[in-house]
PDB file of C-alpha atoms in Angstrom:
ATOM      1  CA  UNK A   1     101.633  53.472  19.962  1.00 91.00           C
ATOM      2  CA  UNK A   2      97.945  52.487  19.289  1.00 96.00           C
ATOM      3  CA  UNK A   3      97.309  52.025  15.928  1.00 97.00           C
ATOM      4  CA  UNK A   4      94.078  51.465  13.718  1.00 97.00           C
ATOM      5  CA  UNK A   5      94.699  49.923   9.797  1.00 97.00           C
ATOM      6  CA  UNK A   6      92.539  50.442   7.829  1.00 97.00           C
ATOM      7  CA  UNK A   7      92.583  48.127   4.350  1.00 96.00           C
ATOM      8  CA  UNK A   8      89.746  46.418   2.317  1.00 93.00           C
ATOM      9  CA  UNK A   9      92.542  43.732   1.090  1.00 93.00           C
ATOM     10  CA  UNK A  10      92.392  41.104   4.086  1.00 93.00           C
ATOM     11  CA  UNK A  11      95.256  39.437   3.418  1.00 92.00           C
ATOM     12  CA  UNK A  12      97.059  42.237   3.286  1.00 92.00           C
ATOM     13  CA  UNK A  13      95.193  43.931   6.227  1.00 94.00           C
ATOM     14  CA  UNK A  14      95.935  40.879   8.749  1.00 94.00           C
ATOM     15  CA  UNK A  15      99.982  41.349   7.421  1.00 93.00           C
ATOM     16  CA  UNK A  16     100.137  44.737   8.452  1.00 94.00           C
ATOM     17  CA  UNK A  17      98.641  43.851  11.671  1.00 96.00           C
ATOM     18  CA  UNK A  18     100.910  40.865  12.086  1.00 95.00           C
ATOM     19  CA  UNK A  19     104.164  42.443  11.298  1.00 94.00           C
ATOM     20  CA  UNK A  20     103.100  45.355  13.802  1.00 96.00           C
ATOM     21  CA  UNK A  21     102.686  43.449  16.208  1.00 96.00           C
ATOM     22  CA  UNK A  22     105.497  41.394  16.074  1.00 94.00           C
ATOM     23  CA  UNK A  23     107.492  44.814  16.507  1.00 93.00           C
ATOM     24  CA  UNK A  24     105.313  45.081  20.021  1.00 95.00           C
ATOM     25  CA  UNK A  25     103.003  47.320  18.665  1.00 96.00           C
ATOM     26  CA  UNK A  26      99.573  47.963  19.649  1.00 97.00           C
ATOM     27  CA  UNK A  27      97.231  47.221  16.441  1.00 97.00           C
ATOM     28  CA  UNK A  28      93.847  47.719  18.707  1.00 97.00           C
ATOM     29  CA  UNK A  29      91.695  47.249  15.522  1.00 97.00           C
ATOM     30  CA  UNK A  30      91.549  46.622  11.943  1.00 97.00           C
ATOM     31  CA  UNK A  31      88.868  47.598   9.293  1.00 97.00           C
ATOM     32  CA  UNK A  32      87.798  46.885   5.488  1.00 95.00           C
ATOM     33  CA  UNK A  33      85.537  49.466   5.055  1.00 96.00           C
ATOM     34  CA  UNK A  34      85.756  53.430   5.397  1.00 96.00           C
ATOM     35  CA  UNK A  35      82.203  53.083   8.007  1.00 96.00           C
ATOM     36  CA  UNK A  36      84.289  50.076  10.151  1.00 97.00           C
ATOM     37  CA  UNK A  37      87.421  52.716   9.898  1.00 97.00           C
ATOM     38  CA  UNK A  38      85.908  55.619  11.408  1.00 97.00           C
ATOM     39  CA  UNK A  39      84.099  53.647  14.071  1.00 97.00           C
ATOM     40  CA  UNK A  40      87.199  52.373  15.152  1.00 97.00           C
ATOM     41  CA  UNK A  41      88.655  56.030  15.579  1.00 97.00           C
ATOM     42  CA  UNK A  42      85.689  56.847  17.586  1.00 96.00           C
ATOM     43  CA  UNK A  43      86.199  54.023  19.900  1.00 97.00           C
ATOM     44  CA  UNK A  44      89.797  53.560  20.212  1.00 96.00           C
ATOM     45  CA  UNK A  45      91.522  57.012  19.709  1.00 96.00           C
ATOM     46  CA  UNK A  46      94.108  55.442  18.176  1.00 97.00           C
ATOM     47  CA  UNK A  47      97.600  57.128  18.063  1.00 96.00           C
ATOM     48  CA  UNK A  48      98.244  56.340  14.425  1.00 97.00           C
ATOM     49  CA  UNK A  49      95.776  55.351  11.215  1.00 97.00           C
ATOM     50  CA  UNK A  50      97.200  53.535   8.439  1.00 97.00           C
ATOM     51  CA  UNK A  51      94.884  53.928   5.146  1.00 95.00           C
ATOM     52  CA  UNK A  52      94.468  52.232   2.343  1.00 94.00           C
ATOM     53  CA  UNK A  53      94.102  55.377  -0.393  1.00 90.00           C
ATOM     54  CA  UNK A  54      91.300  53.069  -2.571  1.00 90.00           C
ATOM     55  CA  UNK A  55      88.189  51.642  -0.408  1.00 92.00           C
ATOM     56  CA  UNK A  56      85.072  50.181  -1.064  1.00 92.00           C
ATOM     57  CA  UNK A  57      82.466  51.021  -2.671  1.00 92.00           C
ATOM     58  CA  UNK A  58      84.454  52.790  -5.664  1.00 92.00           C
ATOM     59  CA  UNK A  59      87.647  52.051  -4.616  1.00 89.00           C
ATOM     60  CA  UNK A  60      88.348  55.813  -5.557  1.00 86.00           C
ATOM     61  CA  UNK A  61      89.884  57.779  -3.105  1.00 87.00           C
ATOM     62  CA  UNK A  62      87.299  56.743   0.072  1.00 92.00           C
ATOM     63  CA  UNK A  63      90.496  55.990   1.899  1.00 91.00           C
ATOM     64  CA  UNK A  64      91.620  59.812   1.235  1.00 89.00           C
ATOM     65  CA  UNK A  65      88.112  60.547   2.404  1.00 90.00           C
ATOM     66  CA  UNK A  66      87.970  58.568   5.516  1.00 93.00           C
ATOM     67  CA  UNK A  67      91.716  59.801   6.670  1.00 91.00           C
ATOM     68  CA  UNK A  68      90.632  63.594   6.507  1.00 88.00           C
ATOM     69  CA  UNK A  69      87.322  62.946   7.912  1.00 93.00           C
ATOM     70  CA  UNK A  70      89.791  60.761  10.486  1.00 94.00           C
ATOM     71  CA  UNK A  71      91.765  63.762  11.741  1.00 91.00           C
ATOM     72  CA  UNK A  72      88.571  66.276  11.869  1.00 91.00           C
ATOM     73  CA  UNK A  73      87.128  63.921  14.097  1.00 94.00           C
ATOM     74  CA  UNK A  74      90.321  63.216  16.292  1.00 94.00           C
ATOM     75  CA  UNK A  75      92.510  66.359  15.717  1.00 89.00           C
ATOM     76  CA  UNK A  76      96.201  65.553  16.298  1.00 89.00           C
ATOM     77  CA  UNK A  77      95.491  62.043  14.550  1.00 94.00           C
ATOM     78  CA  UNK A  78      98.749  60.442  12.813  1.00 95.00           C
ATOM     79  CA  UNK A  79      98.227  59.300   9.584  1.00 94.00           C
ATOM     80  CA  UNK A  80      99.663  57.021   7.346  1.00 94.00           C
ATOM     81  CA  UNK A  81      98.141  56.390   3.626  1.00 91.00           C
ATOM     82  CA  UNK A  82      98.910  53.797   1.729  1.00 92.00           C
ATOM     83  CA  UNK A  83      98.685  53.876  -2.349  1.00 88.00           C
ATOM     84  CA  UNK A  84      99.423  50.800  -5.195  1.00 85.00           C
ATOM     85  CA  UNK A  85     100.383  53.684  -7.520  1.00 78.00           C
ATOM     86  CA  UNK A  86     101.733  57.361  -7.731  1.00 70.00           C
ATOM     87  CA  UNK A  87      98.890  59.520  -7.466  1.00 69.00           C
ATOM     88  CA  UNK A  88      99.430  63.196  -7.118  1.00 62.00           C
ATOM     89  CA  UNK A  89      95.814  64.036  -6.727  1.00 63.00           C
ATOM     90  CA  UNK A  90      95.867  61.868  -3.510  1.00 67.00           C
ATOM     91  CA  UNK A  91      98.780  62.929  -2.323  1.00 66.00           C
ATOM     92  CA  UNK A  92      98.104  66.393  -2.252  1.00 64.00           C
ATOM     93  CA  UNK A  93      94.731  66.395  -0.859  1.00 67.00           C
ATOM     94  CA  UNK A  94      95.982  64.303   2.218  1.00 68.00           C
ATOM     95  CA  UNK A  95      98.694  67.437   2.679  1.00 68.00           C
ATOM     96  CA  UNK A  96      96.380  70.335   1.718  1.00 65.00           C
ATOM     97  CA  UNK A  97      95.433  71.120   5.827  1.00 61.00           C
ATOM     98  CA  UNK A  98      98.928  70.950   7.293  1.00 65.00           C
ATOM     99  CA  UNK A  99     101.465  68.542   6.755  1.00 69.00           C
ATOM    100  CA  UNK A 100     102.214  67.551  10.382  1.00 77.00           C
ATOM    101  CA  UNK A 101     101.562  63.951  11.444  1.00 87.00           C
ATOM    102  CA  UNK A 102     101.125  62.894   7.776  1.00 85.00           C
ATOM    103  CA  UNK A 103     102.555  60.220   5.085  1.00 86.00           C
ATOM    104  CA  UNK A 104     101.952  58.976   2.412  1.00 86.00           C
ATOM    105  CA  UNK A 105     103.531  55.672   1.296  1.00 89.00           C
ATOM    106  CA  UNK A 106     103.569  52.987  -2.216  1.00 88.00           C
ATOM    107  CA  UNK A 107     102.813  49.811  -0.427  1.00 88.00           C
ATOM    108  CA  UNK A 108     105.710  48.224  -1.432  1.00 85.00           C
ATOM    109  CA  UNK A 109     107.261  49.768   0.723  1.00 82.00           C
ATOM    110  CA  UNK A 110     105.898  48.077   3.387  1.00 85.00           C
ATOM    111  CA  UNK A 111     107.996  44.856   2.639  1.00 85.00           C
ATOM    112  CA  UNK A 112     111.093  47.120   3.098  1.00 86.00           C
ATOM    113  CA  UNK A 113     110.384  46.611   7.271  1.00 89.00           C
ATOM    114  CA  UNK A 114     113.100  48.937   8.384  1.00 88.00           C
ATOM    115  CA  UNK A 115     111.898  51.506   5.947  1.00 85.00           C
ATOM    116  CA  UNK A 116     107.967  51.058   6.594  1.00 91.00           C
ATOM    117  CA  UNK A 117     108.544  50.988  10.459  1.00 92.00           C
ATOM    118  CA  UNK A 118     110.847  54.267  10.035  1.00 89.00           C
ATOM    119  CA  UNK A 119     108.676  55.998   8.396  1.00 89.00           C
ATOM    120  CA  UNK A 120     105.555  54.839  10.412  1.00 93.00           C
ATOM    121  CA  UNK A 121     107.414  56.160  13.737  1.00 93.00           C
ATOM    122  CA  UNK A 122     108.539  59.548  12.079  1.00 88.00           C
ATOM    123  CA  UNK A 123     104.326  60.216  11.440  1.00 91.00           C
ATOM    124  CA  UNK A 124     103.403  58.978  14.990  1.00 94.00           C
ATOM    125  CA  UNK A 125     106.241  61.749  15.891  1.00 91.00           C
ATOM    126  CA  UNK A 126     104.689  64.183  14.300  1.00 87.00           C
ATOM    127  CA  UNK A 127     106.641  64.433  11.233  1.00 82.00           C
ATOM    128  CA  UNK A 128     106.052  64.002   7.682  1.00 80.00           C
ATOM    129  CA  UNK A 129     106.832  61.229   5.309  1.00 82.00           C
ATOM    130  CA  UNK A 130     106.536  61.624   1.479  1.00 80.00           C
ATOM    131  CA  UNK A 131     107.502  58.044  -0.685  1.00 79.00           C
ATOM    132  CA  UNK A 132     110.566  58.959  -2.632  1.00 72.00           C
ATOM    133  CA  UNK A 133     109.417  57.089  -5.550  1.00 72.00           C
ATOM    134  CA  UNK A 134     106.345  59.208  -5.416  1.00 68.00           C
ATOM    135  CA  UNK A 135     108.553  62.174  -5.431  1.00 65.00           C
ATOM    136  CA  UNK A 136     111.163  60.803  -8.370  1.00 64.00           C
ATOM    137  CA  UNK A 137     108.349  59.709 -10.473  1.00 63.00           C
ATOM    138  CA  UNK A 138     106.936  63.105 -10.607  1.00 56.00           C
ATOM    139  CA  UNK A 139     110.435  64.991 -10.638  1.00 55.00           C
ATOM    140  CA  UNK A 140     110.931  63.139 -13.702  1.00 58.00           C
ATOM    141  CA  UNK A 141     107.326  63.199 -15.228  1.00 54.00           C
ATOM    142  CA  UNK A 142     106.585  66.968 -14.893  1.00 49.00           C
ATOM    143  CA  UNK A 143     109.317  69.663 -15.869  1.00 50.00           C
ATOM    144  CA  UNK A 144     106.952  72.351 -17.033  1.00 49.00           C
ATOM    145  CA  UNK A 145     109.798  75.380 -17.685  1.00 49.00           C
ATOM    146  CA  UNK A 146     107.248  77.492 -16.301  1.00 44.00           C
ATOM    147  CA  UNK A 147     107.462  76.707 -12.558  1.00 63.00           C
ATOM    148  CA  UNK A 148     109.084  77.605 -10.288  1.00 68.00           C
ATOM    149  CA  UNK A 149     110.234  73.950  -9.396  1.00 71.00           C
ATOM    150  CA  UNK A 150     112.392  74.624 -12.689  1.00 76.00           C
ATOM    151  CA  UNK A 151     114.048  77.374 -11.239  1.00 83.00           C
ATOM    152  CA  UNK A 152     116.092  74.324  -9.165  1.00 84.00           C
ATOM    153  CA  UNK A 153     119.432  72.891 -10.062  1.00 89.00           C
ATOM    154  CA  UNK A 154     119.705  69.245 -10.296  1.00 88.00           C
ATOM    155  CA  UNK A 155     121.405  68.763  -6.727  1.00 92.00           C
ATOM    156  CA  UNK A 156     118.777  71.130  -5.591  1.00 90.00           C
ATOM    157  CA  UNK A 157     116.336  68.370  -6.547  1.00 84.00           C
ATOM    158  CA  UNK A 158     118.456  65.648  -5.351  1.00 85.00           C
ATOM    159  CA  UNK A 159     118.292  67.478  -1.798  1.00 88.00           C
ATOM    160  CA  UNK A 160     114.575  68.292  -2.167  1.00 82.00           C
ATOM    161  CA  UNK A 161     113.963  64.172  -2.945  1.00 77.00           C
ATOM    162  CA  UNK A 162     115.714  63.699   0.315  1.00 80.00           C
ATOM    163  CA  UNK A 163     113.711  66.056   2.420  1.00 77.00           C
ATOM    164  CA  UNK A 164     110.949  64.495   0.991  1.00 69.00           C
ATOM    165  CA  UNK A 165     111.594  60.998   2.589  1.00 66.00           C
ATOM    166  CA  UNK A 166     112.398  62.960   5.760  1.00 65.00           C
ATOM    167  CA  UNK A 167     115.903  62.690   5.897  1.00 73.00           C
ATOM    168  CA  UNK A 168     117.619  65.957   8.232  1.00 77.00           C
ATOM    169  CA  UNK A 169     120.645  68.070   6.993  1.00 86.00           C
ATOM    170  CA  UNK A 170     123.318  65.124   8.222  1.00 89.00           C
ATOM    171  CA  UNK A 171     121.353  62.218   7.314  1.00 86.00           C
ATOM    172  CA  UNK A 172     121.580  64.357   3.321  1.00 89.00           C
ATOM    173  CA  UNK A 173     124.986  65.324   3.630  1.00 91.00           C
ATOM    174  CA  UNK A 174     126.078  61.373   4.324  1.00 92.00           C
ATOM    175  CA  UNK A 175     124.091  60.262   1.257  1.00 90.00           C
ATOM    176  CA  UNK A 176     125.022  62.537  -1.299  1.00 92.00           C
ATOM    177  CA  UNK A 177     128.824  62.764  -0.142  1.00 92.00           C
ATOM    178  CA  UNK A 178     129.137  66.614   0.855  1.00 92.00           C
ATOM    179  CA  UNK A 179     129.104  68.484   4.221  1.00 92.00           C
ATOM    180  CA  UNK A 180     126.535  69.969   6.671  1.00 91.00           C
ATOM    181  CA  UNK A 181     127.562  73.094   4.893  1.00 91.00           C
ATOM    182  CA  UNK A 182     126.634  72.227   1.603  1.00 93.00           C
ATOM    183  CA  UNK A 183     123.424  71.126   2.357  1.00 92.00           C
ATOM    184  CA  UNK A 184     122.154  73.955   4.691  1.00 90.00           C
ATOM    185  CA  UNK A 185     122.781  75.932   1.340  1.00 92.00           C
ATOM    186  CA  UNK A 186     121.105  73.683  -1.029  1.00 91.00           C
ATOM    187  CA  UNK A 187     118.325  74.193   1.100  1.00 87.00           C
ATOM    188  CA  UNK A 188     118.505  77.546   2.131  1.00 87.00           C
ATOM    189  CA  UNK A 189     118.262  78.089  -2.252  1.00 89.00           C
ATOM    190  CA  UNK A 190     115.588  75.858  -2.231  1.00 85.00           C
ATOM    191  CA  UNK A 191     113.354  78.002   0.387  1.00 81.00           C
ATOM    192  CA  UNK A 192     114.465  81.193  -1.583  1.00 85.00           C
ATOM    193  CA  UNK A 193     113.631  79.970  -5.294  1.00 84.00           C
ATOM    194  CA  UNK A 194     110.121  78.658  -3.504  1.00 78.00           C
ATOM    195  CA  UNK A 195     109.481  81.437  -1.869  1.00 76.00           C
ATOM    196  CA  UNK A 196     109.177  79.951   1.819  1.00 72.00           C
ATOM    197  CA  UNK A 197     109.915  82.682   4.230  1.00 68.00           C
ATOM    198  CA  UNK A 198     111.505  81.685   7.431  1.00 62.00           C
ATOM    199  CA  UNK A 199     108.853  82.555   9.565  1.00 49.00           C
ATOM    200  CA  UNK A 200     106.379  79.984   7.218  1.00 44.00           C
ATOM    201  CA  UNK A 201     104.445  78.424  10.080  1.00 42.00           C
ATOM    202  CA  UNK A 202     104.213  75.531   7.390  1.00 43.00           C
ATOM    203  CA  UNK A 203     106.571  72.479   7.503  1.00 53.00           C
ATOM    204  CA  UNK A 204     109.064  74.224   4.948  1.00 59.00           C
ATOM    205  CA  UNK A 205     110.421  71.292   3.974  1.00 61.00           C
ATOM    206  CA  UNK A 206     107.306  69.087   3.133  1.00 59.00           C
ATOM    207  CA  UNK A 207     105.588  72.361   2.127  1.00 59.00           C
ATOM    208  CA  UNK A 208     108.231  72.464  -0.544  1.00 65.00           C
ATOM    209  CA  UNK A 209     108.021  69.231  -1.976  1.00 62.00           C
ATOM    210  CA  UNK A 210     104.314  70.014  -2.204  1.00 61.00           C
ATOM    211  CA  UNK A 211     104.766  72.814  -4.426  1.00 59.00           C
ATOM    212  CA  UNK A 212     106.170  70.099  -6.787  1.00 53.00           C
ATOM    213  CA  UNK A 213     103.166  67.553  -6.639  1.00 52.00           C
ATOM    214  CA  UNK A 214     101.106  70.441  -6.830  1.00 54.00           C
ATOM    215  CA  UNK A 215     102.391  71.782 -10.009  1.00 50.00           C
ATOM    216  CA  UNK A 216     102.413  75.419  -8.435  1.00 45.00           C
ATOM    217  CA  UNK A 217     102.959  78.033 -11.209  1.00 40.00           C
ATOM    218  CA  UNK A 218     104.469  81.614 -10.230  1.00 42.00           C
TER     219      UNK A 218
END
């Protein structure tokens, strides 16, 4: 796995790059601005990005920027974005052209190893990682009766918290205590009361939590 960080804060760029390495990783450049970012992509075609959301010269959302430019310039590009705070704007954004290959992470997590490393190998796979506390602070922030989020029952948004850290259908059934069974259900409810068809070419699952962050009214 070749991997290109990208993070203005140089301590905490060269601890990323340490820890990665120490798990025999192949960090094959770092960067502190979006410009030194993208350079590296062009001249490493790196397997995986990791992106700090807030850059220079605003520290804004040039990281957000620089990711998306990132994967139109190297399509198939895994992508890891990392935020101090829960920001839905960001989040969304990152996930508005496919959801494949994508995360989005609080950097705290990042001193959770296991977690971080998890999470970093699921993207590289191809999956999709959304921070649970990104998803719980939201679930609990925005309950607008009008969406069709509220349409959920409260395991229903247990099980759609779960999805969102990219947990499968055994890995859910284990933590909340209830069978394969259940869960297939819970989700099967969730897909209806969304209104994801079966044959969404979308990742149902992240597309779902999406429609939360998003606020999506129907």
């Amino acid at each position: 796995m070749r991997i290109v960080i990208a993070e203005d804060d140089p301590l905490l760029r060269e601890g990323l790059a340490l820890l990665l390495r120490a798990e025999d990783l192949d960090v094959v450049d770092t960067a502190g601005t979006p410009g030194e970012f993208l350079t590296a992509i062009d001249a490493y075609a790196p397997d995986v990005a990791i992106v700090d959301v807030r850059m220079p010269p605003t520290h804004t959302d040039e990281g957000i920027v620089a990711a998306v430019e990132a994967r139109r310039r190297q399509p198939g590009l895994a992508v890891l974005v990392l935020s101090a705070y829960v920001e839905q704007a960001f989040a969304t954004e990152l996930f508005a052209v496919g959801a494949a290959g994508l995360g989005y992470l609080l950097k705290e997590r990042v001193g959770r190893v296991e977690e971080f490393l998890a999470a970093l190998r699921r993207v590289a796979d191809g999956g999709s990682v959304i921070d649970p506390e990104v998803v719980g602070q939201l679930l609990a922030r925005n309950r607008r009766p009008d969406t069709a989020l509220s349409e959920l029952s409260p395991r229903e948004r247990e099980v759609l918290g779960l999805m969102a850290e990219g947990l499968g259908n055994t890995a859910i059934a284990e933590r909340l205590y209830v069978t394969d069974g259940a869960v297939h259900k819970h989700i099967r409810n969730i897909f209806a009361k969304l209104q994801l068809p079966p044959d969404d070419r979308a990742d149902r699952r992240v597309t779902a939590v999406l429609r939360y962050l998003d606020g999506d009214r129907r």
